[in-house]
Rosetta silent file (secondary structure, phi, psi, omega in degrees, C-alpha in Angstrom):
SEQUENCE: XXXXXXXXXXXXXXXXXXXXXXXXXXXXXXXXXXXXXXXXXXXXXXXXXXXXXXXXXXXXXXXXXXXXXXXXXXXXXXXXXXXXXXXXXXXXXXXXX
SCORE:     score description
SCORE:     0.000 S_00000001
   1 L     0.000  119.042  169.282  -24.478   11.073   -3.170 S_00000001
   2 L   -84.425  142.864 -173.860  -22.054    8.332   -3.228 S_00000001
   3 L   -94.184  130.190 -163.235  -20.980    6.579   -0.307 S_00000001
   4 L   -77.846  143.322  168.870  -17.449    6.751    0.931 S_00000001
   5 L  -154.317  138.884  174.296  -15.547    3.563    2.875 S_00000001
   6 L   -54.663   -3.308 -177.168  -12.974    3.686    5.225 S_00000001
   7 L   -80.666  127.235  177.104  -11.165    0.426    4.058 S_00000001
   8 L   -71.251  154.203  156.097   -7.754    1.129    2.313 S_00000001
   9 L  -133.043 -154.092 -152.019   -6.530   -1.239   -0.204 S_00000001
  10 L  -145.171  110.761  162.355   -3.155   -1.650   -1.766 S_00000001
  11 L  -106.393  150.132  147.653   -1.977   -2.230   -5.490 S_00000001
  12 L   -89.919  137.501 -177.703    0.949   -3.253   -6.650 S_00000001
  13 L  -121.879  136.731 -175.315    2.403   -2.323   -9.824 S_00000001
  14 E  -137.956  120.004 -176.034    4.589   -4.380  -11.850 S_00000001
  15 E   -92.099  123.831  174.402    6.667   -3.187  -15.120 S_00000001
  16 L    63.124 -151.788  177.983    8.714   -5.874  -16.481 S_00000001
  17 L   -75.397   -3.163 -165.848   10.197   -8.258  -13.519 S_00000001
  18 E  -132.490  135.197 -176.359   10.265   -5.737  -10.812 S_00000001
  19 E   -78.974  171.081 -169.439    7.292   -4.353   -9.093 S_00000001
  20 L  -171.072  156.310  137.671    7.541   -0.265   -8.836 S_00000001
  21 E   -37.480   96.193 -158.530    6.134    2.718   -7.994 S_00000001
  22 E  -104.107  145.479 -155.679    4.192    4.583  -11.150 S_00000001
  23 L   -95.319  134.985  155.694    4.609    8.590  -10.296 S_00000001
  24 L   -14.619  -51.397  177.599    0.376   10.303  -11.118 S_00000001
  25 L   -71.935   17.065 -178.774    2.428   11.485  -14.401 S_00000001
  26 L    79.780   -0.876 -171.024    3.155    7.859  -15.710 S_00000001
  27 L   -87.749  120.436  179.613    6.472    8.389  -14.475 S_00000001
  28 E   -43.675  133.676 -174.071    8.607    5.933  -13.072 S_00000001
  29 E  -121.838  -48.399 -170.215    9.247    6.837   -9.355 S_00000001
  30 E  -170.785  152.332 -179.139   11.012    4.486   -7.334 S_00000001
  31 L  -132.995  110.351  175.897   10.862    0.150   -6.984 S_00000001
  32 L  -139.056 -155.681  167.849   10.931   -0.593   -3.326 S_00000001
  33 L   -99.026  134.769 -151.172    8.415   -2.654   -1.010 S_00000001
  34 L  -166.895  169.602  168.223    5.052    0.229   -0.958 S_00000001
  35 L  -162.327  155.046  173.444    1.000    0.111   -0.848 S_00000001
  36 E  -118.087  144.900  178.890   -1.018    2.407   -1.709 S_00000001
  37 E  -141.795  173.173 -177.858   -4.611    3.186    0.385 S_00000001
  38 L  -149.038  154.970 -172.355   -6.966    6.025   -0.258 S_00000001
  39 L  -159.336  103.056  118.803   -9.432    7.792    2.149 S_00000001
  40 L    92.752   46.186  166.010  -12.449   10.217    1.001 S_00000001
  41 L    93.468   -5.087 -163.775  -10.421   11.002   -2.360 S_00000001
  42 L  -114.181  178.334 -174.311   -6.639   11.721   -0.935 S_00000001
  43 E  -161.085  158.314 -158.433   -4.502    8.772   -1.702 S_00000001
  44 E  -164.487  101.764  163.232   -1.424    7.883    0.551 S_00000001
  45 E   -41.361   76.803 -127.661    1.641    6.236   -0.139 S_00000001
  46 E  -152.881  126.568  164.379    3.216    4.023    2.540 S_00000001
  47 L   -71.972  155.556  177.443    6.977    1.581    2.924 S_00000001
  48 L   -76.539  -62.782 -142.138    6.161   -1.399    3.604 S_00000001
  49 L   -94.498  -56.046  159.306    9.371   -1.805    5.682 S_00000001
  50 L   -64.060  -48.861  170.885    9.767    1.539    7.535 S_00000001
  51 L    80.747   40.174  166.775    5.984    1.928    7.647 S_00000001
  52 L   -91.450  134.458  170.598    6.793    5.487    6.314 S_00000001
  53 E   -87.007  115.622 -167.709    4.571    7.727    4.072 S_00000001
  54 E   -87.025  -18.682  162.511    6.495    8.164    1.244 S_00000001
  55 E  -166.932  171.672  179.052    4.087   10.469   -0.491 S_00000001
  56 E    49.483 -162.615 -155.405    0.761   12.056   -0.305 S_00000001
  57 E  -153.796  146.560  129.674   -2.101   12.474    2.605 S_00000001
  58 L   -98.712  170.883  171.888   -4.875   11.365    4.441 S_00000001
  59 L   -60.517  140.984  146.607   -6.798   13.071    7.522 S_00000001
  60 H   -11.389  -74.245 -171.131   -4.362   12.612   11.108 S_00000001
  61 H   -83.709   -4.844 -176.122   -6.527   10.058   12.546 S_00000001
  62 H   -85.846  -38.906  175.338   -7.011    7.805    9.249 S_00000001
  63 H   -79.957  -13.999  166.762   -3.533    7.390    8.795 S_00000001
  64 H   -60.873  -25.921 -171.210   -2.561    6.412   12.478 S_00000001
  65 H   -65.143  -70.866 -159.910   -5.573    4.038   11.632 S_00000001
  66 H   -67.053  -42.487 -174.263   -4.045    2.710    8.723 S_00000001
  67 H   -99.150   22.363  160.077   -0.015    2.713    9.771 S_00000001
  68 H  -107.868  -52.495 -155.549   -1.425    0.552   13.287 S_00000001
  69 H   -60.014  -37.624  171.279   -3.211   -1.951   10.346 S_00000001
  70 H   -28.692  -55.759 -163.239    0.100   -1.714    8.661 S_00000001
  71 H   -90.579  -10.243  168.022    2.255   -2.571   11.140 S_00000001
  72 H   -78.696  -40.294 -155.325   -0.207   -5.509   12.550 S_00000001
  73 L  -109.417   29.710 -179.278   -0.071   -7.038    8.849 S_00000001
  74 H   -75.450  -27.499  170.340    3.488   -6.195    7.922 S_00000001
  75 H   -35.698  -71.699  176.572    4.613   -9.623    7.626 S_00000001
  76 H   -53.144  -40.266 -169.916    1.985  -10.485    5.087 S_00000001
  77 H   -76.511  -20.554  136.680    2.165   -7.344    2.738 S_00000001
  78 H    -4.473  -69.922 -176.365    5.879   -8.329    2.769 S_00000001
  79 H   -59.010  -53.048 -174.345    5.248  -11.574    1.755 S_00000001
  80 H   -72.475    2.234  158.422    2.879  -10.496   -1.083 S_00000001
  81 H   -51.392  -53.330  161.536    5.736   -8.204   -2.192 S_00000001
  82 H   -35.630  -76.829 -177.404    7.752  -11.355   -2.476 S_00000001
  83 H   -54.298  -68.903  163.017    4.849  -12.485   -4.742 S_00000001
  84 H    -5.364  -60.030 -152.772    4.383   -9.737   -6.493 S_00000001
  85 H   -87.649   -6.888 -168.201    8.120   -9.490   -7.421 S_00000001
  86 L  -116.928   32.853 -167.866    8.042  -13.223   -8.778 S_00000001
  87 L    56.588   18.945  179.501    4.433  -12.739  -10.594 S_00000001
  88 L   -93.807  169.941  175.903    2.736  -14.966   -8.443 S_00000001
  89 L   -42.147  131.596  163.531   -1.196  -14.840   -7.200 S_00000001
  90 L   -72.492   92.086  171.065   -1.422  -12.346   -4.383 S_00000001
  91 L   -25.281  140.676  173.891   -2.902  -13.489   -1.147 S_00000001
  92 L   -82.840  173.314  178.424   -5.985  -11.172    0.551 S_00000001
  93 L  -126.006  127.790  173.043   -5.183   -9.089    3.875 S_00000001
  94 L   -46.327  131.166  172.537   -8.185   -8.502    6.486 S_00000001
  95 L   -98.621  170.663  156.824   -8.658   -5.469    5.539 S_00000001
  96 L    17.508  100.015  169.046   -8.984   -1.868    7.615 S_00000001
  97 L  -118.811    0.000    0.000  -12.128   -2.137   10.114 S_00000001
């Protein structure tokens, strides 16, 4: 049995000069400021800027979990969007606890 963990993380994806959104089908979806987090196999989509889920699911209480870390650390994943978008080194974020 493998063991499951409650921390989300976040990639960025970057095609050319502009980070983006890659669709499950390989498909281009949309290039805005996003993270991505996962929970117990579900995956969950989230603006940066709205602090909206833009696609997919987690359980109720993981994402209220997840959109309060958001919204403590929005500044920063901001910033590493910023990075992101010029190709620079990404900074870590305390993650989930």
């Amino acid at each position: 049995m493998s063991e499951q963990t409650n921390t989300p993380y976040y990639i960025f994806i970057i095609c050319g000069d502009v980070p983006m959104m890659i669709g499950k089908t390989g498909q281009y979806v949309r290039k805005f400021p996003h993270f991505h987090a996962t929970y117990g196999g579900k995956e969950v989509i989230v603006s940066i800027n709205e602090l909206d889920v833009i696609d997919g699911e987690i359980p109720n209480k993981q994402l209220k979990m997840l959109l309060g870390w958001a919204a403590f650390h929005q500044e920063e994943l901001i910033e590493n969007w910023k990075l992101a978008s010029e190709k620079q080194e990404l900074f870590a974020i305390d993650p989930l606890k």
